[in-house]
Short mmCIF file of C-alpha atoms in Angstrom, two decimals:
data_model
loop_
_atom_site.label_atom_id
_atom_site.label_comp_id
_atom_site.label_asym_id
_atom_site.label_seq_id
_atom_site.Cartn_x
_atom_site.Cartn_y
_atom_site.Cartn_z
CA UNK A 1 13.27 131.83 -34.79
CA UNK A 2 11.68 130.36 -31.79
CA UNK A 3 14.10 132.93 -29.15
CA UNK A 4 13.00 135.86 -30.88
CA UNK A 5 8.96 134.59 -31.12
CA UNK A 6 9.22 134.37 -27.70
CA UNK A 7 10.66 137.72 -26.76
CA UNK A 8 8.52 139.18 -29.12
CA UNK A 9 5.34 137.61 -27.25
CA UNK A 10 6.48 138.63 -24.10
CA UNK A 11 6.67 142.24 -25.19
CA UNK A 12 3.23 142.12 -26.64
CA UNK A 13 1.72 140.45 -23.56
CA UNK A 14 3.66 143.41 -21.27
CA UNK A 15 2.49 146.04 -24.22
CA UNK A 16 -1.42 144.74 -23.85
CA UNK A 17 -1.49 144.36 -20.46
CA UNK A 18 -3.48 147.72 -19.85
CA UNK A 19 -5.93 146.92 -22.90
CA UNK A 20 -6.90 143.41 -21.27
CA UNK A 21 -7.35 144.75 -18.02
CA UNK A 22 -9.95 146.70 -19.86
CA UNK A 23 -11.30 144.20 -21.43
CA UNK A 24 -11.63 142.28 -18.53
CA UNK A 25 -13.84 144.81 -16.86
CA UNK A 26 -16.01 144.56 -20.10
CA UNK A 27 -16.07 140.97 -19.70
CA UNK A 28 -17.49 141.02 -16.18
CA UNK A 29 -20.13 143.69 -17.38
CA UNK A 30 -21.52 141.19 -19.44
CA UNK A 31 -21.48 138.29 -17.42
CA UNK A 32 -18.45 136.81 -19.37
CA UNK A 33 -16.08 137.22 -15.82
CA UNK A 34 -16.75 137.12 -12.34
CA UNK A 35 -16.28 141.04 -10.86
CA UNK A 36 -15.02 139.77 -7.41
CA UNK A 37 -12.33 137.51 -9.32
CA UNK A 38 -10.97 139.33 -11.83
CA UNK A 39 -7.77 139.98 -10.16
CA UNK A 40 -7.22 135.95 -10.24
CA UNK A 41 -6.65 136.89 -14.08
CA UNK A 42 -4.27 139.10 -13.51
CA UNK A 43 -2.21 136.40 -11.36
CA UNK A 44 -3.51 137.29 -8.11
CA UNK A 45 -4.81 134.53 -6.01
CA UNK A 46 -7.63 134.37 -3.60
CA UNK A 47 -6.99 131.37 -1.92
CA UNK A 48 -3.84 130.18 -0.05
CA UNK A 49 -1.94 127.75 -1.38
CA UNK A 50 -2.67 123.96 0.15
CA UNK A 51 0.57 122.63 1.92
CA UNK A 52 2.95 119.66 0.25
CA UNK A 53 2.24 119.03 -3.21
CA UNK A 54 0.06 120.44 -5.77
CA UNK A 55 -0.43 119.34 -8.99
CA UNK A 56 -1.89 122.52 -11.62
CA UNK A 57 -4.57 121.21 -13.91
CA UNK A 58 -5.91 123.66 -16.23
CA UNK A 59 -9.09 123.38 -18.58
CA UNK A 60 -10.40 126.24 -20.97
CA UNK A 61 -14.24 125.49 -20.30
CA UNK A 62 -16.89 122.88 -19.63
CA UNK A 63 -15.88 120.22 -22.28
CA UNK A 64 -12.52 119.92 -21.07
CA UNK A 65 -13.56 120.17 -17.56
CA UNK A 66 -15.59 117.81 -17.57
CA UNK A 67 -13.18 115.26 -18.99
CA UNK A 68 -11.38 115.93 -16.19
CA UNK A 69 -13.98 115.19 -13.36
CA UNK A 70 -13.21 110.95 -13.62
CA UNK A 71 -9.45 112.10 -13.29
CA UNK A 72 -9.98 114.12 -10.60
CA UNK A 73 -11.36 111.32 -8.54
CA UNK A 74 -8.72 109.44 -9.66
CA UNK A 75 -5.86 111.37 -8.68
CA UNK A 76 -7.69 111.20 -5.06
CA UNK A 77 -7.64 107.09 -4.62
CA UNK A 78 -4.40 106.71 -5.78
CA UNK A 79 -2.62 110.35 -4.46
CA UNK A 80 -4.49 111.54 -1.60
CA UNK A 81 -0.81 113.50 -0.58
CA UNK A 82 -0.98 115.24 -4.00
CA UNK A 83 -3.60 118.96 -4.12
CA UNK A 84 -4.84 120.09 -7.05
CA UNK A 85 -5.35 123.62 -8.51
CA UNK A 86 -8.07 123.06 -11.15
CA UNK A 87 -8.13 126.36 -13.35
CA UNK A 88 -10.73 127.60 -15.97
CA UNK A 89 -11.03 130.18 -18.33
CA UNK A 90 -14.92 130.42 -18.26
CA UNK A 91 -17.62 131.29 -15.91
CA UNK A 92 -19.92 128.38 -16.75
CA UNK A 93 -16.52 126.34 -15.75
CA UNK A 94 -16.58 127.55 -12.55
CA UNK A 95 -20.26 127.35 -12.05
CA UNK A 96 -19.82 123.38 -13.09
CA UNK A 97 -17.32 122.96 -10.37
CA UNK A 98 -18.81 124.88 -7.63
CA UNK A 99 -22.06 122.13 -7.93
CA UNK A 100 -19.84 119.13 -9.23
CA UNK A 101 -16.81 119.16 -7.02
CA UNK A 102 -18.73 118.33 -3.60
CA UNK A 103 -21.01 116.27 -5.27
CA UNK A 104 -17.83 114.33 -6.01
CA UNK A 105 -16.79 114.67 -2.71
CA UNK A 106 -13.80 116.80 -3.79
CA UNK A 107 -14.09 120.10 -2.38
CA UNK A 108 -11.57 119.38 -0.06
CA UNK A 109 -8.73 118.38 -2.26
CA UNK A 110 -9.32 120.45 -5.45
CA UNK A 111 -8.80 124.48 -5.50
CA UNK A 112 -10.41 126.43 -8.44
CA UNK A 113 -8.53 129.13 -9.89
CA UNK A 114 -9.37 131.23 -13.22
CA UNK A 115 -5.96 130.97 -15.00
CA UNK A 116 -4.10 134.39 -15.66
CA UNK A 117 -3.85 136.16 -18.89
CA UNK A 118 -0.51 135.90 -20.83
CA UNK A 119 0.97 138.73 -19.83
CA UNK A 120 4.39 138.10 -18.27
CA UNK A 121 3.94 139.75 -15.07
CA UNK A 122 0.85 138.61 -14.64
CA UNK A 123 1.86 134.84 -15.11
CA UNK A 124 4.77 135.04 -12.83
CA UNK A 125 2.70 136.36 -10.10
CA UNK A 126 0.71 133.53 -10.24
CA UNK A 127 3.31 131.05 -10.12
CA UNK A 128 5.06 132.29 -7.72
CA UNK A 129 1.77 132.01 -5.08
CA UNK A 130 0.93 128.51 -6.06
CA UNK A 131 4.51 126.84 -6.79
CA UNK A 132 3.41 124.15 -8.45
CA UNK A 133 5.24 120.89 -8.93
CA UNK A 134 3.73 119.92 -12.25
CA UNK A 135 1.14 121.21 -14.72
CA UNK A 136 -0.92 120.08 -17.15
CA UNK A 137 -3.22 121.25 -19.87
CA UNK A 138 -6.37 119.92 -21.13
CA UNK A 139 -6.33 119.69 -24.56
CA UNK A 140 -4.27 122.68 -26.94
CA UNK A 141 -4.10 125.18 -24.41
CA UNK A 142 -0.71 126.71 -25.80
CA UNK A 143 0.56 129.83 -24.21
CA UNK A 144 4.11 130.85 -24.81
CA UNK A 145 4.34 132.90 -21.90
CA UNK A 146 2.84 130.79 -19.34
CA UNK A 147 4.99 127.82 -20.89
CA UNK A 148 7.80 129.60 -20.94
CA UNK A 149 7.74 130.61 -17.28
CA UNK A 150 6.70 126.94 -16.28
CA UNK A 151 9.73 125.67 -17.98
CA UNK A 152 12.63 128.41 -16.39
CA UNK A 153 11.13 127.28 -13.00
CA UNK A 154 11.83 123.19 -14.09
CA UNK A 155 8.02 122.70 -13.90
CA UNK A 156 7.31 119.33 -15.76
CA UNK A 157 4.61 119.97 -17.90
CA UNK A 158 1.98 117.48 -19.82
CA UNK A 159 -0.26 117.69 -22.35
CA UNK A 160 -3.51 115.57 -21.95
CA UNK A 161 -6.29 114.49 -24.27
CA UNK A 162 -4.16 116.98 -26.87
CA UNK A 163 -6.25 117.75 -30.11
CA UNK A 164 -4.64 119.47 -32.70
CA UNK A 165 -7.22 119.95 -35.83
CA UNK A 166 -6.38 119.90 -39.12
CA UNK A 167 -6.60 123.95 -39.52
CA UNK A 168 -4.52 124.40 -36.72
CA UNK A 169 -2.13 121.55 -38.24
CA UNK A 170 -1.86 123.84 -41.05
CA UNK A 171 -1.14 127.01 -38.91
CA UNK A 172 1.43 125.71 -37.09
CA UNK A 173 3.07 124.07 -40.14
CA UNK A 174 3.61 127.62 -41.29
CA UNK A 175 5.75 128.13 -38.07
CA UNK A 176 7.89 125.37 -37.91
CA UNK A 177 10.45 126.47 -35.33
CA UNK A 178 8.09 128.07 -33.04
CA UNK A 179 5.91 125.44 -32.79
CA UNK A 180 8.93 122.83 -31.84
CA UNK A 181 9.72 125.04 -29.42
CA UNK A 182 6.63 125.46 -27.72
CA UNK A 183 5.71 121.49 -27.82
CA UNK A 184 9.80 120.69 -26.70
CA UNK A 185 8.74 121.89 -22.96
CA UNK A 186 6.28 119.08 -22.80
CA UNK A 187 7.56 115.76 -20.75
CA UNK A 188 4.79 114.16 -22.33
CA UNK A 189 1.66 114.56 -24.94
CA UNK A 190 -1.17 112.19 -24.18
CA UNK A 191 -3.21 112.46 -27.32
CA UNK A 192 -6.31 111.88 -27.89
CA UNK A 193 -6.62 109.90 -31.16
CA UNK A 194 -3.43 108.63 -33.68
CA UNK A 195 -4.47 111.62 -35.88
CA UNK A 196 -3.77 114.17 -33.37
CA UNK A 197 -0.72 111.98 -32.39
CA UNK A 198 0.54 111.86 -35.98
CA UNK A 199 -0.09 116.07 -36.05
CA UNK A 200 2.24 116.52 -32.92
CA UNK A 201 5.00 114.73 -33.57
CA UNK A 202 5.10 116.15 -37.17
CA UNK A 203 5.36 119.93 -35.46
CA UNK A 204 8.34 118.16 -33.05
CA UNK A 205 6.83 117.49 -30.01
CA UNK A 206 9.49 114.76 -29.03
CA UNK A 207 6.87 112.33 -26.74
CA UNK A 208 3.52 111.89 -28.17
CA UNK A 209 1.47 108.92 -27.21
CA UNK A 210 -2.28 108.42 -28.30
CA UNK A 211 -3.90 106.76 -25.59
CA UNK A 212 -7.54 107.78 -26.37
CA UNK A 213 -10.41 110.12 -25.55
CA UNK A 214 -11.02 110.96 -22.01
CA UNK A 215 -14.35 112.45 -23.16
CA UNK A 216 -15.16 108.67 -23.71
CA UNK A 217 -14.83 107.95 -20.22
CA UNK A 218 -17.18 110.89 -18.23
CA UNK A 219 -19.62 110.38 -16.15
CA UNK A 220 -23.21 110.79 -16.74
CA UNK A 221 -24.31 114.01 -16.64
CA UNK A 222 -25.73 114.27 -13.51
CA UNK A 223 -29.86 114.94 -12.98
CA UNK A 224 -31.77 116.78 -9.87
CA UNK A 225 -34.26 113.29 -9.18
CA UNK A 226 -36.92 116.10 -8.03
CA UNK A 227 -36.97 118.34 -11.09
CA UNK A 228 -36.52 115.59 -13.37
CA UNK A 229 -39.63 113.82 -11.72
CA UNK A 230 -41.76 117.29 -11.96
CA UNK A 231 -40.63 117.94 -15.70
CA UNK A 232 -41.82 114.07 -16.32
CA UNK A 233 -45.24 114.60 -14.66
CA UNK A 234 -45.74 117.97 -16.66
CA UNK A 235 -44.93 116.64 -20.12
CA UNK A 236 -46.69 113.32 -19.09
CA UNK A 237 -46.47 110.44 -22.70
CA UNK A 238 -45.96 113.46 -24.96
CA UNK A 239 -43.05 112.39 -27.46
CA UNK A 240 -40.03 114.59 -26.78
CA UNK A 241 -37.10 115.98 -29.51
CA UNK A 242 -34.37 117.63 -27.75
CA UNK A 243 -31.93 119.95 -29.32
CA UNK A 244 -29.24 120.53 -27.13
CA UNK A 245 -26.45 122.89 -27.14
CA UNK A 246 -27.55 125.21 -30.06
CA UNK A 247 -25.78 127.86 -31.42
CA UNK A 248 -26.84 131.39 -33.06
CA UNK A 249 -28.30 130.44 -36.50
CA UNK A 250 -29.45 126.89 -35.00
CA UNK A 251 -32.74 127.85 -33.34
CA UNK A 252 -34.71 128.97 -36.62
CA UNK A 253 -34.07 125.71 -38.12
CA UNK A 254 -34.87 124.06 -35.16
CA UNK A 255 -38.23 126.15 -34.92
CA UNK A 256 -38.83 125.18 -38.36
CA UNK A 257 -38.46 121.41 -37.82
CA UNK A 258 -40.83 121.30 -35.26
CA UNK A 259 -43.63 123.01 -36.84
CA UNK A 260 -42.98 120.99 -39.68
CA UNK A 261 -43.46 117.88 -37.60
CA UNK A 262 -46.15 119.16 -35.50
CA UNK A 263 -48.43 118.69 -38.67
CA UNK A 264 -48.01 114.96 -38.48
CA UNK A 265 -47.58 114.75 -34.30
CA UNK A 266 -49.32 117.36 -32.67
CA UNK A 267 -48.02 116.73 -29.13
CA UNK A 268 -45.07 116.44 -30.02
CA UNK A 269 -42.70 118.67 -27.31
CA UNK A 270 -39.57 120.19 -28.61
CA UNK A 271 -37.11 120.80 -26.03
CA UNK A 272 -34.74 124.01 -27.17
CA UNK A 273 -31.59 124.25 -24.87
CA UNK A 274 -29.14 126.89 -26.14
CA UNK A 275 -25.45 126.26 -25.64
CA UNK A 276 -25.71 129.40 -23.51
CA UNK A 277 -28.32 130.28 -21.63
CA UNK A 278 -28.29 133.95 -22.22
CA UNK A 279 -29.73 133.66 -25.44
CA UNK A 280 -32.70 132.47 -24.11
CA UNK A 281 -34.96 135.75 -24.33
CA UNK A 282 -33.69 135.78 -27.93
CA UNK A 283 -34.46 132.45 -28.95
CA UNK A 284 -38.11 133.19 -27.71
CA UNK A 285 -38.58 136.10 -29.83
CA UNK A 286 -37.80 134.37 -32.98
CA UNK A 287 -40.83 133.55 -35.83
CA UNK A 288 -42.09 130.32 -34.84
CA UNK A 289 -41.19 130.00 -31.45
CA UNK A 290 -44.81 132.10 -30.28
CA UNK A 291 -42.93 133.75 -26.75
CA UNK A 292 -42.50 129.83 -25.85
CA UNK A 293 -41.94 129.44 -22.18
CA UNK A 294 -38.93 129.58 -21.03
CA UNK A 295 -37.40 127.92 -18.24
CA UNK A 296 -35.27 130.55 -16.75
CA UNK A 297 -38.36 132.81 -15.62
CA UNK A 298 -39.58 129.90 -14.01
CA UNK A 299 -42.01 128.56 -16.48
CA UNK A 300 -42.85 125.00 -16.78
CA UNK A 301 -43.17 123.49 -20.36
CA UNK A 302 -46.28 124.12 -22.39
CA UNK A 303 -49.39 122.48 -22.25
CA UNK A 304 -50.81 120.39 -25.38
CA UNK A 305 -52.91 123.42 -26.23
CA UNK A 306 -50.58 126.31 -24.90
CA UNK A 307 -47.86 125.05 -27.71
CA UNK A 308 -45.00 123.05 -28.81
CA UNK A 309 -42.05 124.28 -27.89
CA UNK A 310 -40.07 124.90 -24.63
CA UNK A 311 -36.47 127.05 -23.57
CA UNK A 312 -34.63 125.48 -21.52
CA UNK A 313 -32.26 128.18 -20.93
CA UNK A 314 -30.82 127.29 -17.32
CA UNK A 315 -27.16 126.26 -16.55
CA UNK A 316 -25.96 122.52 -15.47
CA UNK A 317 -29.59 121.12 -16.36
CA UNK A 318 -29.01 119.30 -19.93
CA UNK A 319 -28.35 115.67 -17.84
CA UNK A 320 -32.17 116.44 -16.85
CA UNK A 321 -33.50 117.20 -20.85
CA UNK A 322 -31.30 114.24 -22.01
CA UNK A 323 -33.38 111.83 -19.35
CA UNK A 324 -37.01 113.12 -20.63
CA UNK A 325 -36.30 112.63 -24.41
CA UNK A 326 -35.64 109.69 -26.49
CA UNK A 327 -33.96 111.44 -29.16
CA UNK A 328 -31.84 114.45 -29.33
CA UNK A 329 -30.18 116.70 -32.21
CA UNK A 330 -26.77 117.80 -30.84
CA UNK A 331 -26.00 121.52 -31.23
CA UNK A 332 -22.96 123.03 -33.19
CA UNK A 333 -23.35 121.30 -35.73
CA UNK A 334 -25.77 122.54 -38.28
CA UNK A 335 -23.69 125.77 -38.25
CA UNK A 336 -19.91 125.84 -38.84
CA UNK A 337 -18.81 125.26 -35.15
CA UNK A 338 -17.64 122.25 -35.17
CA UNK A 339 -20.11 120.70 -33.27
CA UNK A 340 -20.82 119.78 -29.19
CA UNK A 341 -20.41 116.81 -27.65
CA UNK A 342 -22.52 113.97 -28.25
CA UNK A 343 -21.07 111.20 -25.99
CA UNK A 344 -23.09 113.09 -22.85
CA UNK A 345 -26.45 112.11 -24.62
CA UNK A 346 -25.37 108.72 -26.07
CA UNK A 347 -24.66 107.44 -22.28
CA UNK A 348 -27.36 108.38 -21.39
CA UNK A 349 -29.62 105.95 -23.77
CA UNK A 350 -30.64 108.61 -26.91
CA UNK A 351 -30.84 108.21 -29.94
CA UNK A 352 -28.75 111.27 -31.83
CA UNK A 353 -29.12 112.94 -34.84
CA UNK A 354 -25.81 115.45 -35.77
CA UNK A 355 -25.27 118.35 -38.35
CA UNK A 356 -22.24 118.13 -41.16
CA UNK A 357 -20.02 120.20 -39.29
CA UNK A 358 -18.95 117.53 -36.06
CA UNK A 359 -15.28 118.13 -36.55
CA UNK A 360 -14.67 118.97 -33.08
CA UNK A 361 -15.92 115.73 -32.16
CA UNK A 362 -15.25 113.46 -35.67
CA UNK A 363 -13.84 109.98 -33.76
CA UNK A 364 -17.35 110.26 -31.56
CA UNK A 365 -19.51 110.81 -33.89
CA UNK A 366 -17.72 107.69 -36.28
CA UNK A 367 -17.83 105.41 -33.71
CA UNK A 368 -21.52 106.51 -32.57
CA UNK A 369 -22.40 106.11 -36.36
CA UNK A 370 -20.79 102.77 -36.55
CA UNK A 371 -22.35 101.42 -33.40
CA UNK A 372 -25.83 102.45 -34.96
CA UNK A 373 -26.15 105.07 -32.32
CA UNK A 374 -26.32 108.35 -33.90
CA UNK A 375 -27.29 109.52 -37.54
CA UNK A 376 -25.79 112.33 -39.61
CA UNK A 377 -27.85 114.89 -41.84
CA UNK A 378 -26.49 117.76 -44.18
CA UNK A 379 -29.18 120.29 -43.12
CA UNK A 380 -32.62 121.22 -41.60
CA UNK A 381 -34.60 119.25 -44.21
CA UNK A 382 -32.73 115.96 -43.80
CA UNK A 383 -32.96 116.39 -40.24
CA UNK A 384 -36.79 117.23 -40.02
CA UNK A 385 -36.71 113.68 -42.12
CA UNK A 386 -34.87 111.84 -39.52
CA UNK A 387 -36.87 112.88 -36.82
CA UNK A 388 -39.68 112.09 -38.48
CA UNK A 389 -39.10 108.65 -39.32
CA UNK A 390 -37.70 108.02 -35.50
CA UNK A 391 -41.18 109.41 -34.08
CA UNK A 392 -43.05 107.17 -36.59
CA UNK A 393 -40.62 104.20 -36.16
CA UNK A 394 -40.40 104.21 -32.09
CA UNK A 395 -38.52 100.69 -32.60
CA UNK A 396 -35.78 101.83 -34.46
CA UNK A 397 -35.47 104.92 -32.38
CA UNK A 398 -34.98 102.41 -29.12
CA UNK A 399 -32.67 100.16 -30.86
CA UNK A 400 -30.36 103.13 -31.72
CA UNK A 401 -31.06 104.53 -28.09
CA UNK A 402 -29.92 101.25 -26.85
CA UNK A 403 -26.68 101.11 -29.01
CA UNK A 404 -25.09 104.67 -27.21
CA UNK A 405 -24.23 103.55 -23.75
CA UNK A 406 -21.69 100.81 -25.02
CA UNK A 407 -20.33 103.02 -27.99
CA UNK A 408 -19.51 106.17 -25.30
CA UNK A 409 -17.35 103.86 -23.19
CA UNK A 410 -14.37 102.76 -25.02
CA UNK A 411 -12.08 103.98 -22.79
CA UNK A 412 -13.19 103.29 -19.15
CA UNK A 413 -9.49 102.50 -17.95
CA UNK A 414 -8.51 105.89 -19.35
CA UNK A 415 -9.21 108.13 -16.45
CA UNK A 416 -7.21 106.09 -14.02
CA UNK A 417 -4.13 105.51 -16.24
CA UNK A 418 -4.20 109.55 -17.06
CA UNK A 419 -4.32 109.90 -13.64
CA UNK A 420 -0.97 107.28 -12.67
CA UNK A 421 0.33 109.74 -15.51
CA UNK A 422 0.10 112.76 -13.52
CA UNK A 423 1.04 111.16 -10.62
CA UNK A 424 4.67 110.56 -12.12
CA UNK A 425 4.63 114.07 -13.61
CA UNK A 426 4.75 115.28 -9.80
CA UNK A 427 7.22 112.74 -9.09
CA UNK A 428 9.55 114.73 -11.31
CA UNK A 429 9.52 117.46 -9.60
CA UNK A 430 12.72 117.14 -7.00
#
């Protein structure tokens, strides 16, 4: 079954080709793709490749690239011989990187590339510019195509932080064959949790070790000291609820909550970031949020009698919001997403308040809840409750605040062991 899956693939990728080159162009009308870049999709590279070895690292978008920032540095201590072509799917992903890499002192050894479509052609002519001597993928980034062509050229491949969710357990189950096949080109599976360990090796991959979340072991999110200071002096001892990372259907409730607080604490600030900041004008024109200011046109937050509520609606900023508030709902999650990540606020010192639907993030948010860190609600009442009782109860709210930075860290080793990993990956390569 597998054989003919993949010939089949490759014909559709060849058959689509002229569609997604179409679709592409859309993309990059909207802001979705970078104009000058697009051909990098189509497997044409615009940088040379960096001489000796190069390891290929590729993560879909900011969540997974992030993870991959303590790696990164990593990699550099203990392989300064070894380049690495970091690849991205996303234009916020490549925004990240373009601030984070030489703030990381990087920019030197890392190369960012927007990975290439699955479309046979297309892959190969990207692999046959960069040659690299091993590749891994963040995640469940599973492309037949690009695996396949990794694995005729004897490219050892890896699988890090994998995540395979229940749903996509199920899929795959369906497909028993093809997914053995695809997970068989893997020299190893790093997973993330003994769930998503247990998943893999029941589809066949044939080396799956759970060593933990690298999402556990980021950075802070970093914070511009000069606009964090000038936000601080403009919102001066006004309480602050963030809600960070929200998604379409989010921002009404969110509206809601704070007028519903407001009653009780009328300077209170509510502090709406949207998980993308193009929804900003949107968000503004909503009932309830009165053309709130918006931080995008330049606007500074609201005064005490100018209103409540304030857009944050820039990119690379939320390490900023996260250091003015001292609680924070975490977006995705009220809204059947899956939810965002809440480790970034919980190492930060907040105390978080998440939605029912987490599932992208489930080990987090237990071990968040078990620390006394974070607080789950089932919808917009329960959470205007929450927030409620934390702005009335500032004691509780600090001693949950003070329970995140410990309960995000489990797994400090696990950037530099992931990193040894890779480094024997390459070492495969002959």
């Amino acid at each position: 079954m597998f054989p003919l899956f993949r010939v089949l693939w490759a014909a559709a990728g060849t058959l689509a080709a002229p569609a997604l080159r179409l679709m592409l162009w859309v993309r990059a009308r909207r802001g979705k793709e970078i104009a000058a870049r697009l051909g990098e999709r189509r497997g044409i590279a615009a940088l040379p490749r960096p001489a000796g070895k190069l390891l290929w690292l590729h993560a879909a978008s900011v969540g997974e690239t992030v993870s991959l920032l303590p790696v990164l540095g990593e990699l550099a201590r203990q392989a300064p011989e070894i380049s690495v072509l970091l690849t991205t799917g996303t234009v916020t992903s490549a925004e990240l990187l373009a601030a984070r890499l030489p703030a990381l002192g990087l920019a030197g050894r890392v190369t960012h590339g927007f990975v290439p479509l699955d479309v046979p052609a297309w892959v190969a002519r990207f692999l046959d510019h960069w040659r690299p001597d091993a590749a891994a993928f963040v995640e469940s980034e599973l492309w037949p195509n690009l695996l396949a062509a990794c694995t005729r050229r004897g490219i050892p491949l890896m699988l890090i932080n994998a995540r395979l969710s229940a749903r996509s357990f199920a899929r795959w189950r369906c497909w028993p064959s093809v997914a053995r096949g695809l997970l068989g080109g893997f020299a190893s599976i790093r997973a993330r949790s003994a769930e998503d360990a247990a998943r893999f090796a029941a589809l066949g991959a044939p080396t799956v070790r759970a060593v933990g979340d690298l999402k556990f072991a980021a950075a802070e999110l970093p914070a511009d000291p000069a606009a964090l200071a000038a936000l601080r002096a403009a919102i001066g001892p006004r309480p602050v609820f963030l809600a960070a990372s929200t998604h379409p259907g989010e921002d009404a409730i969110i509206l809601a909550v704070h007028h519903r607080l407001a009653a009780r604490h009328p300077d209170l600030l509510t502090i709406l970031v949207p998980r993308h900041p193009a929804r900003g004008g949107a968000i503004a024109s909503l009932p309830g949020a009165a053309m709130a200011p918006r931080r995008s046109t330049g606007a500074g937050p609201p005064g005490l009698r100018e209103g409540g509520v304030y857009i944050a609606d820039t990119l690379g900023e939320l390490g900023v919001f996260y250091r003015l508030a001292s609680l924070a709902f975490i977006g995705g999650s009220l809204v059947a997403h899956g939810g965002q990540n809440p480790l970034e606020a919980a190492r930060l010192g907040v105390a978080l308040v998440i939605g029912p639907y987490h599932q992208n993030f489930a080990e987090a948010v237990v071990a968040l809840a078990g620390a006394g860190a974070a607080r789950t609600v089932r919808d917009g009442d329960e959470l205007a409750t929450v927030v409620g009782q934390w702005l009335d109860d500032p004691k509780t709210r600090a001693a949950m605040a003070a329970a995140g930075p410990a309960a995000a860290a489990r797994f400090a080793d696990l950037p530099a062991a992931t990193a040894a990993a890779l480094r024997g990956l390459v070492g495969r390569r002959r």
